[in-house]
Coordinates of C-alpha atoms in Angstrom, one line a residue:
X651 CA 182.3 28.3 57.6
X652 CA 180.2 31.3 56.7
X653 CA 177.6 30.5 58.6
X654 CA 179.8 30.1 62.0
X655 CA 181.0 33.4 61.3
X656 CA 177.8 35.3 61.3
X657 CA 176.1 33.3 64.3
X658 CA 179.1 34.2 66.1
X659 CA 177.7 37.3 67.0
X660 CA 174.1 36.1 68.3
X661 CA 175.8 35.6 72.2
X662 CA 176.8 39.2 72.0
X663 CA 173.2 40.1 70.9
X664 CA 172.0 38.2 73.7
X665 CA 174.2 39.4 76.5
X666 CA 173.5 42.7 75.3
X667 CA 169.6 42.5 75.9
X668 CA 169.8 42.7 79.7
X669 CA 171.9 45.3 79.9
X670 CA 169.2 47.4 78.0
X671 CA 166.5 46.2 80.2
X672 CA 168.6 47.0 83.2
X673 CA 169.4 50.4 81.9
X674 CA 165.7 50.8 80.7
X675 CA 165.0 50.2 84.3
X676 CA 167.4 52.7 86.0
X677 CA 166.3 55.1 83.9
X678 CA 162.4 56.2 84.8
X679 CA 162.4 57.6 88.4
X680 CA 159.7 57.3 91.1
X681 CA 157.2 60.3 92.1
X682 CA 157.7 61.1 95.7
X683 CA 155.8 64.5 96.4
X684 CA 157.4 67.5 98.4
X685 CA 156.3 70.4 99.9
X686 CA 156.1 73.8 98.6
X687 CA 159.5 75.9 98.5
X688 CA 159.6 77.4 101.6
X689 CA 163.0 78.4 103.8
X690 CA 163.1 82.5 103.6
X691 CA 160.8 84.1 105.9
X692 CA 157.5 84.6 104.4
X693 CA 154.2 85.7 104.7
X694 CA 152.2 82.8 106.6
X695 CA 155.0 80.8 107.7
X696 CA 154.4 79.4 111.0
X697 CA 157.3 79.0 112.7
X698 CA 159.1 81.0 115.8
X699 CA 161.1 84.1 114.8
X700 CA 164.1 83.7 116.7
X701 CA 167.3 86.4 116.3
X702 CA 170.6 86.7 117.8
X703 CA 170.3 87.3 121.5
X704 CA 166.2 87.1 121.4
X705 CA 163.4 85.3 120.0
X706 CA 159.6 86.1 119.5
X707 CA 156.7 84.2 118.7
X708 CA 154.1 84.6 116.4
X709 CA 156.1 85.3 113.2
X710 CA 152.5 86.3 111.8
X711 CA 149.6 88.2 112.6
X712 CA 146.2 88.2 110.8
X713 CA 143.5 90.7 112.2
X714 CA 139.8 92.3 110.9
X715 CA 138.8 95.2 112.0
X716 CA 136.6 98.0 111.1
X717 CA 136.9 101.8 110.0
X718 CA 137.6 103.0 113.2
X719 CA 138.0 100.8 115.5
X720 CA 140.9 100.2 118.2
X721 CA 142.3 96.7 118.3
X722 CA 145.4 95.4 120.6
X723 CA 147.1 92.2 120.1
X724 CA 150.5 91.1 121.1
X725 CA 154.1 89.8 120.8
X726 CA 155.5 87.9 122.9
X727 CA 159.8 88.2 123.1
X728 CA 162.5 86.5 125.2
X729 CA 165.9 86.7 125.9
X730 CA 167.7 83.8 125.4
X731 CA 171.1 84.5 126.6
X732 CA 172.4 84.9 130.1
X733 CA 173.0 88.7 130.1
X734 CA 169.9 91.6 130.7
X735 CA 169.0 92.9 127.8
X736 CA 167.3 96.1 126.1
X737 CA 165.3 95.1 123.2
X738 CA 164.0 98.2 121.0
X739 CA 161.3 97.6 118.0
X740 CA 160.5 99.6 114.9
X741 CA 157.6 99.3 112.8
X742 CA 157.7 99.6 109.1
X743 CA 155.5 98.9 106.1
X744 CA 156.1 95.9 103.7
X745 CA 155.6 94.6 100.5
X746 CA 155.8 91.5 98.6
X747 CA 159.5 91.6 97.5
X748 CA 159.1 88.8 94.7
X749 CA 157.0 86.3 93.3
X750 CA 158.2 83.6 96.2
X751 CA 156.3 85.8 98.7
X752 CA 159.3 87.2 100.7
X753 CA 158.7 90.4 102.1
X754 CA 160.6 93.5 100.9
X755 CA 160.9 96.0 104.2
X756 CA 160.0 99.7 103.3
X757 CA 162.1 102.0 104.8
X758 CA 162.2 105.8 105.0
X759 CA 159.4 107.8 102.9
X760 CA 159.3 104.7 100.8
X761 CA 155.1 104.7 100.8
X762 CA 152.8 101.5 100.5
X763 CA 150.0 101.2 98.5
X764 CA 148.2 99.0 101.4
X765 CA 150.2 101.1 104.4
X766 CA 149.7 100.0 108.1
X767 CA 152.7 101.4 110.0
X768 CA 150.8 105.0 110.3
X769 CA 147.8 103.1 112.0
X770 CA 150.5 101.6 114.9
X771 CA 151.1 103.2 118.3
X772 CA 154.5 103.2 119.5
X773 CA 156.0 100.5 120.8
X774 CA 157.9 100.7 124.0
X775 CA 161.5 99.5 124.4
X776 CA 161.6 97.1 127.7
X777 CA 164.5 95.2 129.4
X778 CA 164.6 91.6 129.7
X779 CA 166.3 89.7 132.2
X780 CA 168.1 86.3 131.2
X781 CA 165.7 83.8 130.1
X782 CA 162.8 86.2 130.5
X783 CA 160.1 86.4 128.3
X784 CA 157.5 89.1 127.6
X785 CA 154.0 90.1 126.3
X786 CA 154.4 93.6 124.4
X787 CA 150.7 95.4 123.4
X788 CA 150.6 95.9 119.9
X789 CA 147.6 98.5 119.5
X790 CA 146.2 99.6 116.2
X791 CA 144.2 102.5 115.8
X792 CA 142.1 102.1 112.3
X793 CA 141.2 105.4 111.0
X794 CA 137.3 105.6 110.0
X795 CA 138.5 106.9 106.6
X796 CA 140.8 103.4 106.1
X797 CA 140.8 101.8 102.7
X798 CA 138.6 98.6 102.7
X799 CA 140.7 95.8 102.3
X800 CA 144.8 94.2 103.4
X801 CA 147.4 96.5 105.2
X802 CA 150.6 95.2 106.1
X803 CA 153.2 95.9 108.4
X804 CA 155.9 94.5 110.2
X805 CA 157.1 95.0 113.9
X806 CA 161.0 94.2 114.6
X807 CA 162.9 93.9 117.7
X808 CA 166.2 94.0 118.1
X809 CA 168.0 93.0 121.5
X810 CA 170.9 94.9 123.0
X811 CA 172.9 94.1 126.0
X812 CA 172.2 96.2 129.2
X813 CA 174.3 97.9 131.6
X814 CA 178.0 97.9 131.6
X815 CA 179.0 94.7 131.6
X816 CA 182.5 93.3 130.4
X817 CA 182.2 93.6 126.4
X818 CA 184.6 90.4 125.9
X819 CA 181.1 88.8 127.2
X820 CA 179.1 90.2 125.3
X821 CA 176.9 88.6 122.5
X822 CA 176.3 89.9 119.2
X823 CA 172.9 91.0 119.1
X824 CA 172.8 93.0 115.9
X825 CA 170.5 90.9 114.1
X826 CA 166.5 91.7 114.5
X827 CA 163.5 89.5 114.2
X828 CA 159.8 90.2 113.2
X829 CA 156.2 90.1 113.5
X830 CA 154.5 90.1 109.8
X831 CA 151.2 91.9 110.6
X832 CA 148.2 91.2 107.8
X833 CA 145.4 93.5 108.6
X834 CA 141.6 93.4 106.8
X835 CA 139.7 96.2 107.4
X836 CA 135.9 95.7 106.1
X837 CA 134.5 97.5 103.2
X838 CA 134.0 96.7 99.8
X839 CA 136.5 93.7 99.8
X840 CA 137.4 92.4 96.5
X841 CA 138.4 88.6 96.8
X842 CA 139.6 87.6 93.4
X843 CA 142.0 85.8 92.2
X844 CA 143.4 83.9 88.7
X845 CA 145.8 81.1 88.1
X846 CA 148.7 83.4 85.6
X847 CA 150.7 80.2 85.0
X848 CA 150.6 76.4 85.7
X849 CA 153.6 74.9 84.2
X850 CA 156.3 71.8 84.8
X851 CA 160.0 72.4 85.4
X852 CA 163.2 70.4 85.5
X853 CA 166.7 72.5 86.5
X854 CA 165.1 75.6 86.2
X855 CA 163.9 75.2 82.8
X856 CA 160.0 75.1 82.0
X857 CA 158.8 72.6 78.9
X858 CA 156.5 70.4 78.0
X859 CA 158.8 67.4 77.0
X860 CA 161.4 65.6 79.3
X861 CA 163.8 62.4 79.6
X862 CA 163.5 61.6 83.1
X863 CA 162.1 62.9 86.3
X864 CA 162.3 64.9 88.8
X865 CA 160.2 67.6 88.3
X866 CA 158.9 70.7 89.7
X867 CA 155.2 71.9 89.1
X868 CA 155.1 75.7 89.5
X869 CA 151.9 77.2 90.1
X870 CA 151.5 81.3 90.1
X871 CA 148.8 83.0 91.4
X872 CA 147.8 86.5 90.5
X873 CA 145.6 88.6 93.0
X874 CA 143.9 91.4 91.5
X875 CA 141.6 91.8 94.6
X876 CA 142.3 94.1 97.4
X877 CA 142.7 92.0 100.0
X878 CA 145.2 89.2 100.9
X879 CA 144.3 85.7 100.3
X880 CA 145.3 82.4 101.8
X881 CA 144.6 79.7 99.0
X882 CA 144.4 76.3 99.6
X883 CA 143.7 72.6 97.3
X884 CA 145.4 70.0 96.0
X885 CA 147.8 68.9 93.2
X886 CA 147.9 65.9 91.2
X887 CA 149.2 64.1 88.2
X888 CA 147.7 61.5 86.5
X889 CA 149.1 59.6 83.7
X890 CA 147.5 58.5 80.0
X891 CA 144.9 56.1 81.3
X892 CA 143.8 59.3 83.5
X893 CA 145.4 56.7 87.0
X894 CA 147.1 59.4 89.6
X895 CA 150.5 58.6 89.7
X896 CA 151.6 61.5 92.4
X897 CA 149.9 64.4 94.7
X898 CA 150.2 67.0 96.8
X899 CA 148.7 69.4 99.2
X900 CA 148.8 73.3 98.1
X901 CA 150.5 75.4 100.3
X902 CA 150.9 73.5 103.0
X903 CA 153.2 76.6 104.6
X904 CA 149.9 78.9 104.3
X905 CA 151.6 81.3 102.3
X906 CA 149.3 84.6 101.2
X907 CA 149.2 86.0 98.1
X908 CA 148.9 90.5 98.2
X909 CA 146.8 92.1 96.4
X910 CA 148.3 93.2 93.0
X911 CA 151.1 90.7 93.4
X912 CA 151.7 87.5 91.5
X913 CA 153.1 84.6 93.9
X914 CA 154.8 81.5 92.6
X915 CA 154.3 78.3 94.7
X916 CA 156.4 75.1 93.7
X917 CA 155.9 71.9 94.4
X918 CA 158.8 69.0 93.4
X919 CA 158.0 65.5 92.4
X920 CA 160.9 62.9 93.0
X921 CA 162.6 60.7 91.5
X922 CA 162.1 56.6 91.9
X923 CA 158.3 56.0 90.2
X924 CA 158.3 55.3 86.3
X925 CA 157.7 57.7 84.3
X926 CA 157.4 57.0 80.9
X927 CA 154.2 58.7 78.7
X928 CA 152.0 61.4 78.6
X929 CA 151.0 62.8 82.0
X930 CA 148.4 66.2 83.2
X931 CA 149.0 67.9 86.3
X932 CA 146.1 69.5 87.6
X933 CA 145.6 72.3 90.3
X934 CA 142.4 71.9 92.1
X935 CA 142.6 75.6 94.6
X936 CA 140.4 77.5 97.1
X937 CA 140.6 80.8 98.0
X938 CA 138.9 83.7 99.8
X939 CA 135.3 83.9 102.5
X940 CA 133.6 81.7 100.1
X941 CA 136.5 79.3 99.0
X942 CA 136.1 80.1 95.2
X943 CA 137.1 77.4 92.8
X944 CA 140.1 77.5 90.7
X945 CA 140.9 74.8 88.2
X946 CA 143.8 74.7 86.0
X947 CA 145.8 71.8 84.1
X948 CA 149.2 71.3 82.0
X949 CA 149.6 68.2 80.2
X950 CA 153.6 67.0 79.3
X951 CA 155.7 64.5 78.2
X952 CA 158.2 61.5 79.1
X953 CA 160.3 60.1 76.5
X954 CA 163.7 58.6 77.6
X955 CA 164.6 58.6 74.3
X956 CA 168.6 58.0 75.5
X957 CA 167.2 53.9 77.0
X958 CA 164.7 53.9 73.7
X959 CA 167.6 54.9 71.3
X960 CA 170.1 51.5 72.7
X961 CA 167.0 49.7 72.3
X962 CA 166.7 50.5 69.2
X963 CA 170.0 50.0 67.9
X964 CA 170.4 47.0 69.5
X965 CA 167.2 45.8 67.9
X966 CA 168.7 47.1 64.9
X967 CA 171.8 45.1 65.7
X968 CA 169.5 42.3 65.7
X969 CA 167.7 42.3 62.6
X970 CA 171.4 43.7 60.8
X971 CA 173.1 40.3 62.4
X972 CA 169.8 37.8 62.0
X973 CA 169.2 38.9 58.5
X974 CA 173.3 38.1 57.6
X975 CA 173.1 34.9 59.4
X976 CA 169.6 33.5 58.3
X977 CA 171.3 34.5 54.6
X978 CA 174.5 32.4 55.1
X979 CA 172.4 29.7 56.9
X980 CA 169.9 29.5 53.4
X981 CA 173.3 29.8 51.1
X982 CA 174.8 26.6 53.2
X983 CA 171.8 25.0 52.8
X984 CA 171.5 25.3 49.2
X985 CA 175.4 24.4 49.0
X986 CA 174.8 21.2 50.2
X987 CA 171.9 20.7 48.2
X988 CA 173.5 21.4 45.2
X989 CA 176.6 19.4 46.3
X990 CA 174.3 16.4 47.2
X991 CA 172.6 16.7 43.4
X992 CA 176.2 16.9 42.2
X993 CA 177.0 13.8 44.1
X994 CA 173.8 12.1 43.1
X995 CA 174.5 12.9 39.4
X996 CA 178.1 12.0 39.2
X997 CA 176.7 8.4 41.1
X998 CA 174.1 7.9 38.1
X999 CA 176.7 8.6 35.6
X1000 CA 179.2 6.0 36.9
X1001 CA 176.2 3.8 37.0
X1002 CA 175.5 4.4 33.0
X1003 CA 179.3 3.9 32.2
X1004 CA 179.2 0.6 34.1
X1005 CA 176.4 -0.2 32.4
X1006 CA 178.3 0.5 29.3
X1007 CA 181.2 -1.3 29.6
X1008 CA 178.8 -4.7 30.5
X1009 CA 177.4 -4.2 27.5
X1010 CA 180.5 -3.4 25.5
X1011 CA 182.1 -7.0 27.3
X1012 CA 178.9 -9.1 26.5
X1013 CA 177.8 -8.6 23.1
X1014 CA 174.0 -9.1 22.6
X1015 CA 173.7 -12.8 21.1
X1016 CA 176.2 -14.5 22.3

């Protein structure tokens, strides 16, 4: 009876075995590599710039030139609406705004360490006819006193409906686009840059030790030259047995880091490869004229200790329930062993008393 009572529990214990497989299963996510955060306008994005009203193409401009020299490039801008329009520009220095590389306008007699807008000719406004588009002459007059190294500058236009036309049909045009202009003048140019911080992520939150994927690998680059670089590489991740489980191109958006600012790249890793064990992400970069190396590598962990912990309770469950049951099965056991040497005496004492009572009914001799 005991023993039925304890083995009653091994089907549960069974059942319950898949279900932690399945879970264990459903628990460690795949690696699916993305790009690098991107979305905001910023330096080296290719893309066209387009506004409310117009649009202009390239969102980017990268230029050398020497002390003194005159150089001319240009903008090209269209009207994309069905009514003229006057579309004026401004020119203003920039700098990076925050460590995701968006640029942060400088307005006023805000000054720039790296300044470019001085070094601009004016730009004419111009009137564009519906659907027109237009080439407008940057030029760029480099003093022969110019600090060796970046200058940046930026070049907005801003479309405004022409003539005197019914304002119920007219579009709003406040909105302005622009041309992110990266200049290198030659000189003593420093090309140098260091890795600050490679490091994993998950929700916002850096660490070395994780349940389950995704994550993020965030890579920031700090360039103490004096000119603006454009780095390039590779990412990857390779587990224990040193087998790449996931990679990634760098900056695939060709993103530029300014000189004296740090720039944080971020690459995510998704969610339906196994991860379970010790893993290293590595950055393999290139950067500058003579694509300098740059090598750095973070090593973390994945423990789903959630899926480990119902493993191990039910293998606890196991040994608890085996142990009770393999007990009552050896007490039954020795039960009936006992009760079958009970049995097997009482049978060879009613032999003895049989014996007795012959002998007790026949008297030896006679």
């Amino acid at each position: 009876m005991r023993r039925a009572e304890h083995i009653k529990y091994l089907p549960v214990i069974i059942l319950l075995l898949p279900v932690a497989v399945m879970l264990m299963g459903a628990g460690l996510p795949e690696v699916k590599a993305q790009s690098d955060n991107s979305g905001q306008p910023q330096e080296g994005q290719s893309q066209e710039g387009r506004g409310q009203g117009i649009e202009i193409s390239p969102p980017r401009l990268q230029i050398d030139a020497d002390p003194g020299e005159t150089v001319t490039t240009e903008i090209k801008v269209r009207n994309i609406t069905d009514l003229n329009m006057r579309v004026e520009s401004t020119v203003n220095d920039f700098v990076a705004g925050n460590k995701s590389g968006e640029p942060r306008i400088l307005f006023g007699d805000e000054e720039s360490p790296y300044p470019l807008k001085k070094y601009i000719s004016d730009v004419p406004s111009l009137t564009l006819e519906p659907k027109e588009r237009r080439a407008v002459t940057i030029e760029i007059n480099v003093p022969d006193d110019a600090a060796p190294g970046g200058h940046f500058g930026l070049v907005q236009f801003k479309g405004v409906p022409a003539g005197n036309e019914d304002q119920s049909s007219q579009v709003n045009v406040a909105a302005s686009v622009g041309t992110l202009i990266l200049l290198s003048v030659s000189g003593e140019i420093e090309e140098q840059m260091v890795v600050d911080r490679l490091a994993v992520s998950q929700d916002g939150n850096r660490g070395s030790f994780f349940e389950n994927g995704p994550f993020t690998l965030i890579t920031e680059l700090d360039n103490t030259g004096n000119v603006h670089l454009e780095p390039t590489g590779s990412l990857t991740i390779t587990n224990l047995f040193g087998q790449e489980v996931a990679g990634a191109a760098f900056n695939k958006n060709k993103g530029n880091v300014l000189p004296g600012k740090i720039r944080r790249f971020e690459n995510a890793f998704g969610e339906k490869d196994r991860w379970v064990g010790r893993y290293t992400a590595t950055a393999q970069l290139q950067y500058g004229s003579d694509n300098t190396v740059l090598k750095e590598q973070v090593a973390f962990w994945v423990i789903p200790y959630k899926i480990i912990g119902i493993i191990l309770l039910m293998l606890a469950a196991i040994i608890f329930f085996g142990r009770r049951a393999l007990t009552a099965y050896k007490r039954n056991i020795l039960r009936q062993y006992q009760q079958q040497q009970q049995n097997s005496d009482r049978s060879a004492n009613s032999d003895t008393d049989d014996d007795n009572r012959r002998s007790d009914q026949h008297p030896p001799g006679e």
